[in-house]
Coordinates of C-alpha atoms in Angstrom, one line a residue:
Chain A
M1 CA 194.3 123.5 170.1
T2 CA 195.6 124.9 173.4
A3 CA 198.3 126.7 171.3
V4 CA 195.2 129.1 170.0
A5 CA 194.2 129.7 173.6
E6 CA 197.9 130.6 174.6
E7 CA 198.3 132.9 172.0
Q8 CA 195.3 135.2 173.3
V9 CA 197.3 135.6 176.5
P10 CA 199.0 139.1 176.1
A11 CA 202.8 138.2 175.7
R12 CA 205.2 139.4 178.6
E13 CA 208.7 139.1 179.3
R14 CA 209.8 135.7 179.9
T15 CA 212.8 134.6 181.3
T16 CA 215.2 132.1 179.8
S17 CA 214.3 129.1 182.1
E18 CA 210.6 129.6 181.1
R19 CA 211.3 129.4 177.7
I20 CA 213.1 126.1 178.1
V21 CA 210.3 125.0 180.1
R22 CA 207.7 125.9 177.4
F23 CA 209.7 124.3 174.9
L24 CA 210.2 121.1 176.7
N25 CA 206.5 120.7 177.2
K26 CA 206.1 120.7 173.7
T27 CA 208.9 118.0 173.2
P28 CA 206.6 115.1 172.1
I29 CA 205.5 117.5 169.4
H30 CA 208.7 118.6 168.1
V31 CA 209.9 114.8 168.1
A32 CA 207.0 114.1 166.0
L33 CA 207.4 116.7 163.6
G34 CA 211.1 115.9 163.5
I35 CA 210.1 112.3 162.3
I36 CA 207.7 113.8 159.9
A37 CA 210.1 115.9 158.2
L38 CA 212.8 113.0 158.2
I39 CA 210.3 111.0 156.3
W40 CA 209.3 113.5 153.8
L41 CA 212.9 114.8 153.2
A42 CA 215.1 111.7 153.3
P43 CA 214.1 109.8 149.9
T44 CA 214.3 113.0 148.0
I45 CA 217.8 114.0 149.7
G46 CA 218.9 110.3 149.0
L47 CA 218.0 111.0 145.2
F48 CA 219.8 114.3 145.2
V49 CA 222.9 112.7 146.9
T50 CA 223.1 109.7 144.7
S51 CA 223.2 111.7 141.6
F52 CA 226.3 113.4 142.7
R53 CA 228.2 110.1 143.6
P54 CA 230.5 108.2 141.5
R55 CA 229.2 105.2 140.0
S56 CA 231.6 102.7 141.7
D57 CA 230.4 104.1 145.2
I58 CA 226.7 103.8 144.5
Q59 CA 227.1 100.1 143.8
V60 CA 228.9 99.4 147.2
T61 CA 227.8 101.9 149.8
G62 CA 224.5 103.5 150.6
W63 CA 224.1 107.3 150.1
W64 CA 223.9 107.7 153.7
E65 CA 227.5 106.7 154.0
S66 CA 228.6 109.0 151.2
F67 CA 229.0 111.8 153.8
L68 CA 232.1 109.8 155.2
Q69 CA 233.8 109.4 152.0
F70 CA 232.9 112.5 150.6
R71 CA 233.3 111.9 146.9
F72 CA 231.3 113.7 144.7
T73 CA 231.3 114.1 140.9
L74 CA 229.2 116.0 138.1
A75 CA 229.9 113.1 135.7
N76 CA 226.6 111.5 136.3
Y77 CA 224.9 114.7 134.9
S78 CA 227.2 115.1 131.9
E79 CA 226.6 111.4 131.1
V80 CA 222.9 111.6 131.3
L81 CA 222.8 115.0 129.5
S82 CA 224.9 114.2 126.2
G83 CA 225.1 110.4 126.5
Q84 CA 221.5 109.4 127.0
G85 CA 220.2 112.7 125.2
M86 CA 218.5 114.1 128.3
L87 CA 219.6 117.6 127.1
Q88 CA 217.3 117.2 124.1
A89 CA 214.7 115.9 126.4
F90 CA 215.0 118.7 128.4
I91 CA 214.4 121.0 125.4
N92 CA 211.5 118.9 124.3
T93 CA 209.7 119.3 127.4
L94 CA 210.0 123.0 127.3
L95 CA 208.9 122.9 123.6
I96 CA 206.0 121.0 124.7
A97 CA 205.4 122.8 127.9
V98 CA 205.5 126.5 127.1
P99 CA 202.8 126.5 124.2
S100 CA 200.8 124.1 126.2
T101 CA 200.7 126.8 128.9
L102 CA 200.3 130.0 127.0
I103 CA 197.7 129.0 124.8
P104 CA 195.2 127.7 127.3
V105 CA 196.0 130.8 129.6
A106 CA 195.0 133.1 126.8
L107 CA 192.0 131.2 125.5
A108 CA 190.5 130.3 128.9
S109 CA 190.8 134.1 129.8
M110 CA 188.9 135.0 126.8
A111 CA 186.4 132.2 127.2
A112 CA 185.9 133.1 131.2
Y113 CA 185.6 136.6 130.2
A114 CA 182.5 135.9 128.0
F115 CA 181.1 133.7 130.7
S116 CA 181.2 136.2 133.3
W117 CA 180.5 139.7 131.5
L118 CA 179.1 139.1 128.3
H119 CA 175.6 138.2 127.7
F120 CA 174.7 135.5 125.1
P121 CA 172.3 132.8 124.7
F122 CA 172.5 129.6 126.9
R123 CA 175.1 131.2 128.7
D124 CA 174.7 129.4 131.9
G125 CA 173.6 126.0 130.3
L126 CA 176.9 126.3 128.4
F127 CA 178.8 126.9 131.4
L128 CA 177.3 123.8 133.3
L129 CA 178.6 121.9 130.2
V130 CA 182.0 123.4 131.1
V131 CA 181.8 122.2 134.7
A132 CA 180.8 118.8 133.2
L133 CA 183.7 118.6 130.8
L134 CA 186.0 119.0 134.0
M135 CA 185.9 115.5 135.0
I136 CA 186.2 113.9 131.6
P137 CA 189.4 111.7 131.6
V138 CA 192.0 112.0 129.0
Q139 CA 191.8 108.3 128.3
V140 CA 188.3 108.9 126.5
A141 CA 190.2 111.1 123.9
F142 CA 193.2 108.6 123.1
I143 CA 191.5 106.4 120.4
P144 CA 189.3 109.3 118.3
L145 CA 192.2 111.8 118.5
L146 CA 194.5 109.1 117.3
K147 CA 192.6 108.7 114.4
L148 CA 191.9 112.3 114.1
F149 CA 195.4 113.2 114.0
A150 CA 197.0 110.3 112.3
P151 CA 196.4 111.7 108.5
T152 CA 197.5 115.0 109.5
G153 CA 201.1 114.4 110.5
L154 CA 200.6 116.2 113.9
L155 CA 201.6 113.3 115.7
N156 CA 205.3 113.7 114.6
S157 CA 205.2 117.2 115.6
Y158 CA 204.1 119.1 118.6
G159 CA 200.9 120.0 117.2
A160 CA 198.8 116.9 118.7
I161 CA 200.1 117.2 122.3
W162 CA 199.6 121.1 122.3
L163 CA 196.1 120.9 120.9
T164 CA 195.3 118.1 123.3
H165 CA 196.9 119.5 126.3
T166 CA 195.0 122.9 125.5
A167 CA 191.7 121.4 125.1
F168 CA 191.7 119.5 128.4
A169 CA 193.2 122.6 130.3
L170 CA 190.3 124.5 128.9
P171 CA 187.4 123.5 131.3
F172 CA 189.4 123.9 134.3
G173 CA 190.9 127.5 133.4
I174 CA 187.5 128.7 132.4
F175 CA 186.0 127.7 135.5
L176 CA 188.8 129.1 137.7
L177 CA 188.9 132.4 136.1
R178 CA 185.3 132.9 135.5
N179 CA 184.8 132.5 139.3
F180 CA 187.4 135.1 139.7
F181 CA 186.3 137.6 136.9
I182 CA 182.8 137.7 138.7
T183 CA 184.3 139.1 141.7
L184 CA 185.9 142.0 139.8
P185 CA 183.8 145.1 140.6
R186 CA 180.9 145.9 138.5
D187 CA 180.7 149.7 138.7
L188 CA 184.3 149.7 137.0
I189 CA 183.2 147.8 134.2
E190 CA 180.0 149.4 133.6
A191 CA 181.6 152.7 133.8
A192 CA 184.0 151.9 131.0
R193 CA 181.2 150.6 129.0
I194 CA 179.5 153.9 129.6
D195 CA 182.6 155.7 128.4
G196 CA 182.5 153.9 125.2
S197 CA 185.3 151.0 125.9
S198 CA 184.6 148.1 123.5
T199 CA 184.2 144.6 125.0
I200 CA 187.7 143.8 123.8
G201 CA 189.0 147.0 125.3
I202 CA 187.4 146.1 128.7
F203 CA 188.9 143.0 128.7
R204 CA 192.5 144.2 127.7
T205 CA 192.6 147.2 130.1
I206 CA 190.4 146.3 133.2
V207 CA 189.7 142.5 133.3
V208 CA 193.3 141.1 132.5
P209 CA 195.2 143.5 134.6
L210 CA 193.3 143.2 137.5
S211 CA 193.2 139.5 137.3
V212 CA 196.9 138.9 137.1
P213 CA 197.5 136.7 140.2
A214 CA 194.7 134.4 139.0
I215 CA 195.9 134.0 135.9
A216 CA 199.4 133.5 137.1
A217 CA 198.0 130.8 139.5
Y218 CA 196.3 128.9 136.6
G219 CA 199.5 129.3 134.5
I220 CA 201.8 128.0 136.9
F221 CA 199.4 125.2 137.6
Q222 CA 199.1 124.2 133.9
F223 CA 202.8 124.5 133.4
L224 CA 203.7 122.3 136.1
W225 CA 200.8 120.1 135.0
V226 CA 202.4 119.6 131.3
W227 CA 206.0 119.7 132.6
N228 CA 205.0 116.6 135.0
D229 CA 203.0 114.9 132.3
L230 CA 203.9 111.4 131.1
L231 CA 200.7 109.8 129.8
M232 CA 199.7 112.3 127.0
A233 CA 203.4 112.4 125.8
L234 CA 203.3 108.6 125.6
V235 CA 200.2 108.6 123.5
F236 CA 200.5 111.8 121.2
V237 CA 204.4 112.2 121.0
Q238 CA 205.3 109.3 118.7
D239 CA 208.6 110.3 117.4
G240 CA 211.5 109.2 119.8
S241 CA 213.7 112.3 119.2
Q242 CA 210.5 114.5 120.6
W243 CA 210.1 112.6 123.7
P244 CA 210.1 114.9 127.0
M245 CA 211.8 114.1 130.0
T246 CA 209.1 112.2 131.6
K247 CA 209.3 109.7 128.8
A248 CA 212.8 109.6 128.6
I249 CA 213.3 108.8 132.1
Q250 CA 210.8 106.0 132.2
N251 CA 212.7 104.5 129.0
L252 CA 215.9 104.9 131.1
L253 CA 214.4 103.0 133.8
S254 CA 213.1 100.2 131.9
Q255 CA 216.4 99.8 129.8
Y256 CA 218.9 100.3 132.4
G257 CA 216.9 99.6 135.6
T258 CA 220.3 99.3 137.7
E259 CA 222.4 102.3 136.2
W260 CA 221.4 104.0 139.4
H261 CA 223.7 107.0 138.8
L262 CA 221.9 107.8 135.6
L263 CA 218.5 107.6 136.7
A264 CA 219.1 109.9 140.0
A265 CA 220.7 112.5 137.8
G266 CA 217.8 112.1 135.0
A267 CA 215.3 112.5 137.7
F268 CA 216.8 115.2 139.5
L269 CA 217.0 117.4 136.3
L270 CA 213.5 116.5 135.8
M271 CA 212.6 117.9 139.2
A272 CA 214.8 120.8 139.1
V273 CA 212.4 123.1 137.5
P274 CA 209.2 122.5 139.4
L275 CA 211.4 122.8 142.4
I276 CA 212.6 126.2 141.3
V277 CA 209.0 127.2 140.6
F278 CA 207.9 125.9 143.8
F279 CA 210.3 127.9 146.0
S280 CA 210.2 131.1 144.0
L281 CA 206.5 131.2 143.6
Q282 CA 205.1 129.2 146.2
R283 CA 202.3 131.2 147.0
Y284 CA 201.0 131.2 143.6
F285 CA 201.8 127.6 143.2
V286 CA 200.0 126.6 146.2
Q287 CA 196.9 128.7 145.4
G288 CA 196.8 127.2 142.0
L289 CA 196.7 123.7 143.2
L290 CA 194.3 124.3 145.7
A291 CA 192.0 125.8 143.1
G292 CA 193.2 123.0 140.9
S293 CA 191.6 120.4 143.4
V294 CA 188.7 120.6 141.2
K295 CA 190.5 119.1 138.2
Chain B
M1 CA 204.6 142.9 142.1
T2 CA 204.1 143.8 145.9
A3 CA 203.2 141.1 148.4
G4 CA 200.5 142.7 149.8
P5 CA 197.7 143.5 147.0
A6 CA 198.6 140.1 145.4
D7 CA 198.0 138.3 148.5
E8 CA 194.6 140.3 148.9
T9 CA 193.7 139.3 145.4
L10 CA 194.9 135.6 145.8
N11 CA 192.7 135.4 149.0
R12 CA 189.7 136.3 146.9
L13 CA 190.6 133.5 144.5
P14 CA 187.2 131.6 145.1
L15 CA 187.6 127.8 145.7
G16 CA 184.0 127.2 145.4
P17 CA 180.8 128.1 143.1
V18 CA 180.1 131.7 142.8
K19 CA 176.8 133.3 141.6
P20 CA 176.9 134.6 137.9
T21 CA 175.8 138.1 137.0
P22 CA 172.1 138.4 135.5
R23 CA 171.4 140.0 132.7
P24 CA 170.1 143.5 133.0
A25 CA 166.8 144.2 131.8
G26 CA 166.5 145.6 128.4
R27 CA 170.4 144.9 127.8
R28 CA 170.9 142.9 124.5
Y29 CA 173.0 140.1 123.9
D30 CA 176.8 141.0 123.1
K31 CA 177.8 140.7 119.5
S32 CA 181.4 140.0 120.3
T33 CA 180.8 136.8 122.2
L34 CA 181.9 134.6 119.5
L35 CA 185.3 136.7 119.3
F36 CA 186.1 135.2 122.9
L37 CA 184.3 132.1 122.9
G38 CA 184.6 130.8 119.5
V39 CA 188.2 129.4 119.3
P40 CA 187.8 127.7 123.2
G41 CA 184.6 126.5 122.3
L42 CA 185.5 124.8 119.0
L43 CA 188.6 123.4 120.5
M44 CA 186.5 121.8 123.4
A45 CA 183.8 120.5 120.9
V46 CA 186.5 118.9 118.8
F47 CA 188.9 117.7 121.3
L48 CA 186.7 116.9 124.2
V49 CA 183.0 116.6 123.4
Y50 CA 183.5 114.6 120.2
P51 CA 186.0 112.0 121.5
T52 CA 183.8 111.4 124.4
I53 CA 180.8 110.7 122.0
Y54 CA 182.9 108.7 119.7
T55 CA 184.3 106.6 122.5
I56 CA 181.3 105.6 124.2
A57 CA 180.1 104.5 120.6
L58 CA 183.3 102.6 120.1
S59 CA 183.0 100.6 123.4
F60 CA 179.9 99.1 121.8
N61 CA 181.6 98.0 118.6
R62 CA 184.4 95.4 117.7
G63 CA 186.4 98.8 117.1
R64 CA 189.2 97.1 115.0
R65 CA 191.7 100.0 114.2
G66 CA 189.4 102.5 116.2
E67 CA 186.8 102.2 113.3
F68 CA 183.0 101.4 113.5
T69 CA 183.1 97.5 112.1
E70 CA 180.8 95.6 113.8
W71 CA 178.2 96.3 116.6
V72 CA 178.8 93.9 119.7
G73 CA 176.5 95.3 122.3
F74 CA 177.9 95.1 125.8
Q75 CA 180.3 92.3 124.7
H76 CA 183.7 94.3 125.7
Y77 CA 182.2 95.3 128.9
I78 CA 181.1 91.5 129.7
N79 CA 184.6 90.3 128.7
L80 CA 186.2 92.8 131.0
L81 CA 184.2 92.1 133.9
T82 CA 183.6 88.4 133.9
G83 CA 186.4 87.0 131.6
D84 CA 189.7 89.1 132.1
K85 CA 191.4 88.0 135.6
S86 CA 193.7 91.0 135.3
F87 CA 190.7 93.5 135.1
L88 CA 188.4 91.8 138.0
D89 CA 189.0 88.3 139.5
V90 CA 186.3 87.4 142.1
T91 CA 187.3 83.9 142.2
T92 CA 190.1 84.4 144.7
F93 CA 189.9 85.6 148.3
P94 CA 190.8 88.5 148.3
P95 CA 189.7 89.5 145.0
E96 CA 192.3 90.6 142.4
G97 CA 192.5 92.6 139.4
A98 CA 192.7 96.4 138.3
I99 CA 189.5 97.2 139.5
W100 CA 190.0 95.6 142.9
N101 CA 193.3 97.5 143.2
N102 CA 191.6 100.7 142.5
L103 CA 189.3 100.1 145.2
L104 CA 192.4 99.3 147.5
W105 CA 193.7 102.7 146.5
A106 CA 190.4 104.4 146.9
V107 CA 190.0 103.1 150.7
F108 CA 193.6 103.2 151.8
Y109 CA 195.1 106.0 149.7
T110 CA 192.2 108.3 150.5
S111 CA 192.0 107.7 154.2
L112 CA 195.6 107.5 155.0
V113 CA 196.4 111.0 153.0
I114 CA 193.4 112.7 155.1
F115 CA 194.4 111.2 158.3
L116 CA 198.2 111.9 158.2
G117 CA 197.2 115.3 156.6
L118 CA 195.1 116.3 159.5
I119 CA 197.8 115.0 161.9
V120 CA 200.5 117.1 160.3
A121 CA 198.2 120.3 160.1
V122 CA 197.3 120.1 164.0
L123 CA 200.9 119.3 165.1
A124 CA 202.2 121.9 162.7
S125 CA 200.0 124.5 164.1
R126 CA 201.6 124.4 167.5
V127 CA 205.2 125.4 166.3
R128 CA 206.7 128.4 165.2
Y129 CA 208.3 126.6 162.2
E130 CA 204.7 125.6 161.0
S131 CA 205.4 127.1 157.6
A132 CA 208.5 125.2 156.8
I133 CA 207.2 121.9 157.9
K134 CA 204.4 122.4 155.5
A135 CA 206.6 123.3 152.6
V136 CA 208.4 120.1 153.5
V137 CA 205.6 117.9 153.4
F138 CA 203.8 119.6 150.6
L139 CA 207.3 119.3 148.2
P140 CA 206.3 116.1 146.4
M141 CA 203.0 117.9 145.0
A142 CA 205.6 120.0 142.8
I143 CA 207.4 117.3 141.4
A144 CA 206.6 114.7 138.4
A145 CA 205.0 111.4 139.4
T146 CA 207.6 110.1 137.1
A147 CA 210.2 111.5 139.5
L148 CA 208.4 110.4 142.4
A149 CA 208.4 106.8 141.1
I150 CA 212.3 107.0 140.6
I151 CA 212.9 108.2 144.2
W152 CA 210.5 105.3 145.4
N153 CA 212.4 103.0 143.3
F154 CA 215.4 103.9 145.2
V155 CA 213.8 103.7 148.6
Y156 CA 212.3 100.3 147.8
A157 CA 215.4 98.8 145.8
P158 CA 216.3 95.3 147.3
D159 CA 219.9 95.9 147.5
A160 CA 220.6 97.4 151.0
N161 CA 223.3 99.5 149.4
I162 CA 220.7 101.4 147.4
G163 CA 217.4 100.8 149.0
L164 CA 217.1 103.0 152.2
L165 CA 214.2 100.8 153.6
N166 CA 216.3 97.7 153.2
A167 CA 219.0 99.4 154.7
I168 CA 216.9 100.3 157.8
L169 CA 215.6 96.7 158.1
D170 CA 218.7 94.9 157.4
P171 CA 219.6 94.1 161.0
L172 CA 216.3 92.3 161.2
T173 CA 215.9 90.5 158.0
Q174 CA 219.4 90.1 156.9
Q175 CA 218.4 89.8 153.1
G176 CA 216.8 92.4 151.0
I177 CA 213.1 92.4 150.6
S178 CA 211.9 93.1 147.0
W179 CA 209.0 95.2 147.9
L180 CA 207.8 95.8 144.3
G181 CA 208.7 92.3 143.2
N182 CA 206.6 90.9 145.7
P183 CA 202.8 90.1 144.8
S184 CA 201.4 90.4 148.2
L185 CA 203.4 93.7 149.2
V186 CA 203.3 95.6 145.7
N187 CA 200.0 97.3 146.2
A188 CA 200.7 98.5 149.8
A189 CA 204.1 99.6 148.7
L190 CA 202.8 101.6 145.8
I191 CA 199.9 103.0 148.0
A192 CA 202.8 104.1 150.6
A193 CA 204.4 105.9 147.8
G194 CA 201.2 107.6 146.5
V195 CA 200.2 108.7 150.2
W196 CA 203.9 110.3 150.7
G197 CA 203.2 112.2 147.5
S198 CA 199.8 113.5 148.5
V199 CA 199.8 114.2 152.4
G200 CA 200.9 117.8 151.5
F201 CA 198.1 118.5 149.6
A202 CA 196.0 117.4 152.4
T203 CA 197.9 119.3 155.0
V204 CA 197.7 122.5 153.4
I205 CA 193.9 122.4 153.0
L206 CA 193.0 121.3 156.3
S207 CA 195.6 123.6 157.7
A208 CA 193.7 126.7 156.4
A209 CA 190.4 125.0 157.4
L210 CA 191.8 124.7 160.9
K211 CA 192.7 128.1 161.1
S212 CA 189.3 129.5 159.5
I213 CA 187.4 128.2 162.9
P214 CA 187.0 131.5 164.9
S215 CA 188.7 131.4 168.3
E216 CA 186.0 132.9 170.0
I217 CA 183.9 129.5 169.4
L218 CA 186.9 127.5 170.9
E219 CA 187.3 129.8 173.6
A220 CA 183.6 130.0 174.7
A221 CA 183.3 126.3 174.7
R222 CA 186.2 126.0 176.7
V223 CA 184.8 128.6 179.1
D224 CA 181.7 126.5 179.2
G225 CA 183.6 123.6 180.4
A226 CA 184.1 121.5 177.4
T227 CA 187.0 119.3 177.5
E228 CA 189.7 119.2 174.8
R229 CA 188.3 116.0 173.6
Q230 CA 184.7 117.5 173.3
V231 CA 186.2 120.6 171.6
F232 CA 188.0 118.6 169.0
F233 CA 184.9 116.1 168.1
G234 CA 182.2 118.5 169.1
I235 CA 183.6 121.7 167.4
I236 CA 186.6 121.2 165.1
I237 CA 185.8 117.9 163.5
P238 CA 182.1 119.0 162.4
M239 CA 183.6 122.7 161.0
V240 CA 186.1 120.6 158.9
S241 CA 183.8 118.3 157.6
L242 CA 183.2 120.3 154.3
P243 CA 186.8 120.7 153.5
I244 CA 187.3 116.8 154.3
S245 CA 184.4 115.8 151.9
V246 CA 186.0 118.0 149.1
L247 CA 189.4 116.7 149.7
A248 CA 188.1 113.0 149.6
V249 CA 186.3 113.8 146.4
T250 CA 189.6 115.3 144.9
L251 CA 191.4 112.3 145.9
L252 CA 189.0 109.8 144.8
V253 CA 189.4 111.5 141.4
N254 CA 192.9 111.1 141.6
V255 CA 192.7 107.4 142.0
V256 CA 190.6 106.7 139.1
K257 CA 193.0 108.6 137.0
L258 CA 196.1 107.1 138.5
F259 CA 198.5 106.0 135.8
D260 CA 202.0 107.3 135.9
L261 CA 203.1 106.2 139.4
I262 CA 202.3 102.5 138.3
Y263 CA 203.4 102.7 134.9
V264 CA 206.9 103.8 135.8
L265 CA 207.4 101.8 139.1
T266 CA 206.0 98.4 138.1
N267 CA 204.7 98.6 134.7
G268 CA 201.4 96.7 136.4
G269 CA 203.5 94.2 137.8
P270 CA 204.8 91.6 139.2
G271 CA 202.6 89.9 136.5
V272 CA 199.3 91.9 136.4
K273 CA 199.3 92.2 140.3
S274 CA 199.5 96.0 140.5
R275 CA 197.4 97.3 137.5
V276 CA 194.8 99.8 138.0
I277 CA 191.9 100.9 135.5
A278 CA 193.9 103.7 133.9
F279 CA 196.7 101.9 133.2
T280 CA 194.8 98.6 131.5
M281 CA 193.2 101.5 129.4
Y282 CA 196.3 102.5 128.1
F283 CA 197.7 98.9 127.8
E284 CA 194.8 97.6 126.0
S285 CA 194.4 100.4 123.5
I286 CA 197.9 101.8 122.5
P287 CA 200.6 98.9 122.9
G288 CA 197.6 96.3 122.6
G289 CA 195.9 97.8 119.9
Q290 CA 192.4 96.5 121.2
F291 CA 190.6 99.8 120.5
G292 CA 187.1 98.6 121.3
R293 CA 188.0 97.1 124.4
G294 CA 190.1 100.0 125.4
A295 CA 187.3 102.4 124.8
A296 CA 185.1 100.3 127.1
V297 CA 187.8 100.5 129.7
A298 CA 187.5 104.4 129.2
V299 CA 183.7 104.5 129.5
I300 CA 184.1 102.6 132.9
M301 CA 186.7 105.4 134.0
L302 CA 183.9 108.0 133.0
I303 CA 181.0 106.2 134.8
L304 CA 183.3 106.2 138.0
L305 CA 183.6 109.8 137.4
L306 CA 179.9 110.8 136.7
P307 CA 178.8 110.8 140.5
I308 CA 181.7 113.4 141.2
M309 CA 180.5 115.5 137.9
A310 CA 177.0 115.4 139.2
Y311 CA 178.2 116.7 142.4
N312 CA 180.1 119.4 141.2
I313 CA 177.2 120.8 138.8
R314 CA 174.8 120.5 142.0
R315 CA 177.3 122.2 143.9
F316 CA 177.5 125.0 141.2
R317 CA 173.7 125.1 140.5
S318 CA 172.8 125.3 144.3
S319 CA 174.9 128.4 144.4
R320 CA 172.7 130.2 141.7
V321 CA 169.5 130.0 143.8
T322 CA 169.6 133.2 145.6

């Protein structure tokens, strides 16, 4: 809190010794933050390092000792990708995640537009229903949807999981995007209407282009949500050859619990895409997650 | 996309309720509504509303093969709450079972995440590398609970050559502790892994809340002779109480829906010691085939989430009153 006060003082030239004293005054803070950073980084770094260590080394020394030996290999990755079918699982995850992101993004944008700029009977009541649906846990859908999908064969394709992910993503997407669409300038939309634009035209040429950041935040949130999902895949993907990475890795753990080299490489492959998204699109990602806190 | 305008629009992303547009007098209803709302509405009706009603009804039925075979009233609920020690066992002290474990999570996970999140937010605000620290702590939010489970499976491994925790404690204990295999440690170990995964979320929310406190207010209080203690408890804590309560609600929702971490790390074990409600729901219905019973567990989850649903609706409605 004193930091806030200090920043108010106009900066003047400081000597090196003054800077050192200032830094030392904060030593307890730096130490505490160093410990925090260590606790949050060490487990992940451990997994990363382990994934590159030869199997024989993993069994006899800890990953923290590997910097002395300095023997690293890509063998774990090639074994898990080809031998354990993780490449197929990676592709399956993509095949599940991309449609399960694009469809809800498109549909939620349309519905959110209706709820924010169109006028129809029971609009506010229906929106309250959407807000209520936000809290429905996926568990209530398992039994009825399994029964519904069983005769259609959708459980042996990705149809079932696409539809279920989409439906459960819609309330949140509609809620988030409607709240954003409402903040768009009314004059702009009224002017377009007077100029003769159709509702579809206004949606396509004004609402969507002006809302790209919000739509992107929702899209990234949804993509990572589906990418990281295990539960829906357990229930709605029944063909083992179509399992996503989360299920493949859980399977790896329950079958070969002590094959650490495979687990580490597999888990890191699962983390790779979210980490890339996180580092490249951090701003949207954090914003999407914050907004997603209502989900 | 340029950084500036994108930032500005992102900052406009409302995190709370917003007032809707009133219908202008004399304007008629839009005919194209169905075009925009038809498909999403149908999907939500078929895949959300219908299953919810079906599951509630099924929970009062024998529910063999998920069909309505025989009305049994509250039988599944009574069996779960009084006859199933893996779901709720109040004959021991402390009590055990999935419901009790969820309660442990609700108390310890929620309070620890908020407490640590506040500490990291306050400490980080005093150094120049604030954003780096926040990114490091936030990182686990990006990865799958499955990956988080694997990471902690390594940390908790009894073998001191694999398990970081046992390697650190080795000089003291001389033998590997089976954190996840010991019935009296397993829930604490799981909650610690869960806390590790969520502190970053709390840090980001609380850090933003702390920054939104106008510095003039803090200045004025200090000029008037308030101590740092008084400033913290008298101004800062009251001003972040709303973000904290929203955060607590979010974390409690996480607790009710908690599944992946438990399923991957312990599969509810050892025995049934670390089961939670969402785990029981999956276990009873999908591998177990006990659809009526599973439906009752799902309804219990729904009931636990109802207060939060009501809170959201009330927050939304109150914003409409001008």
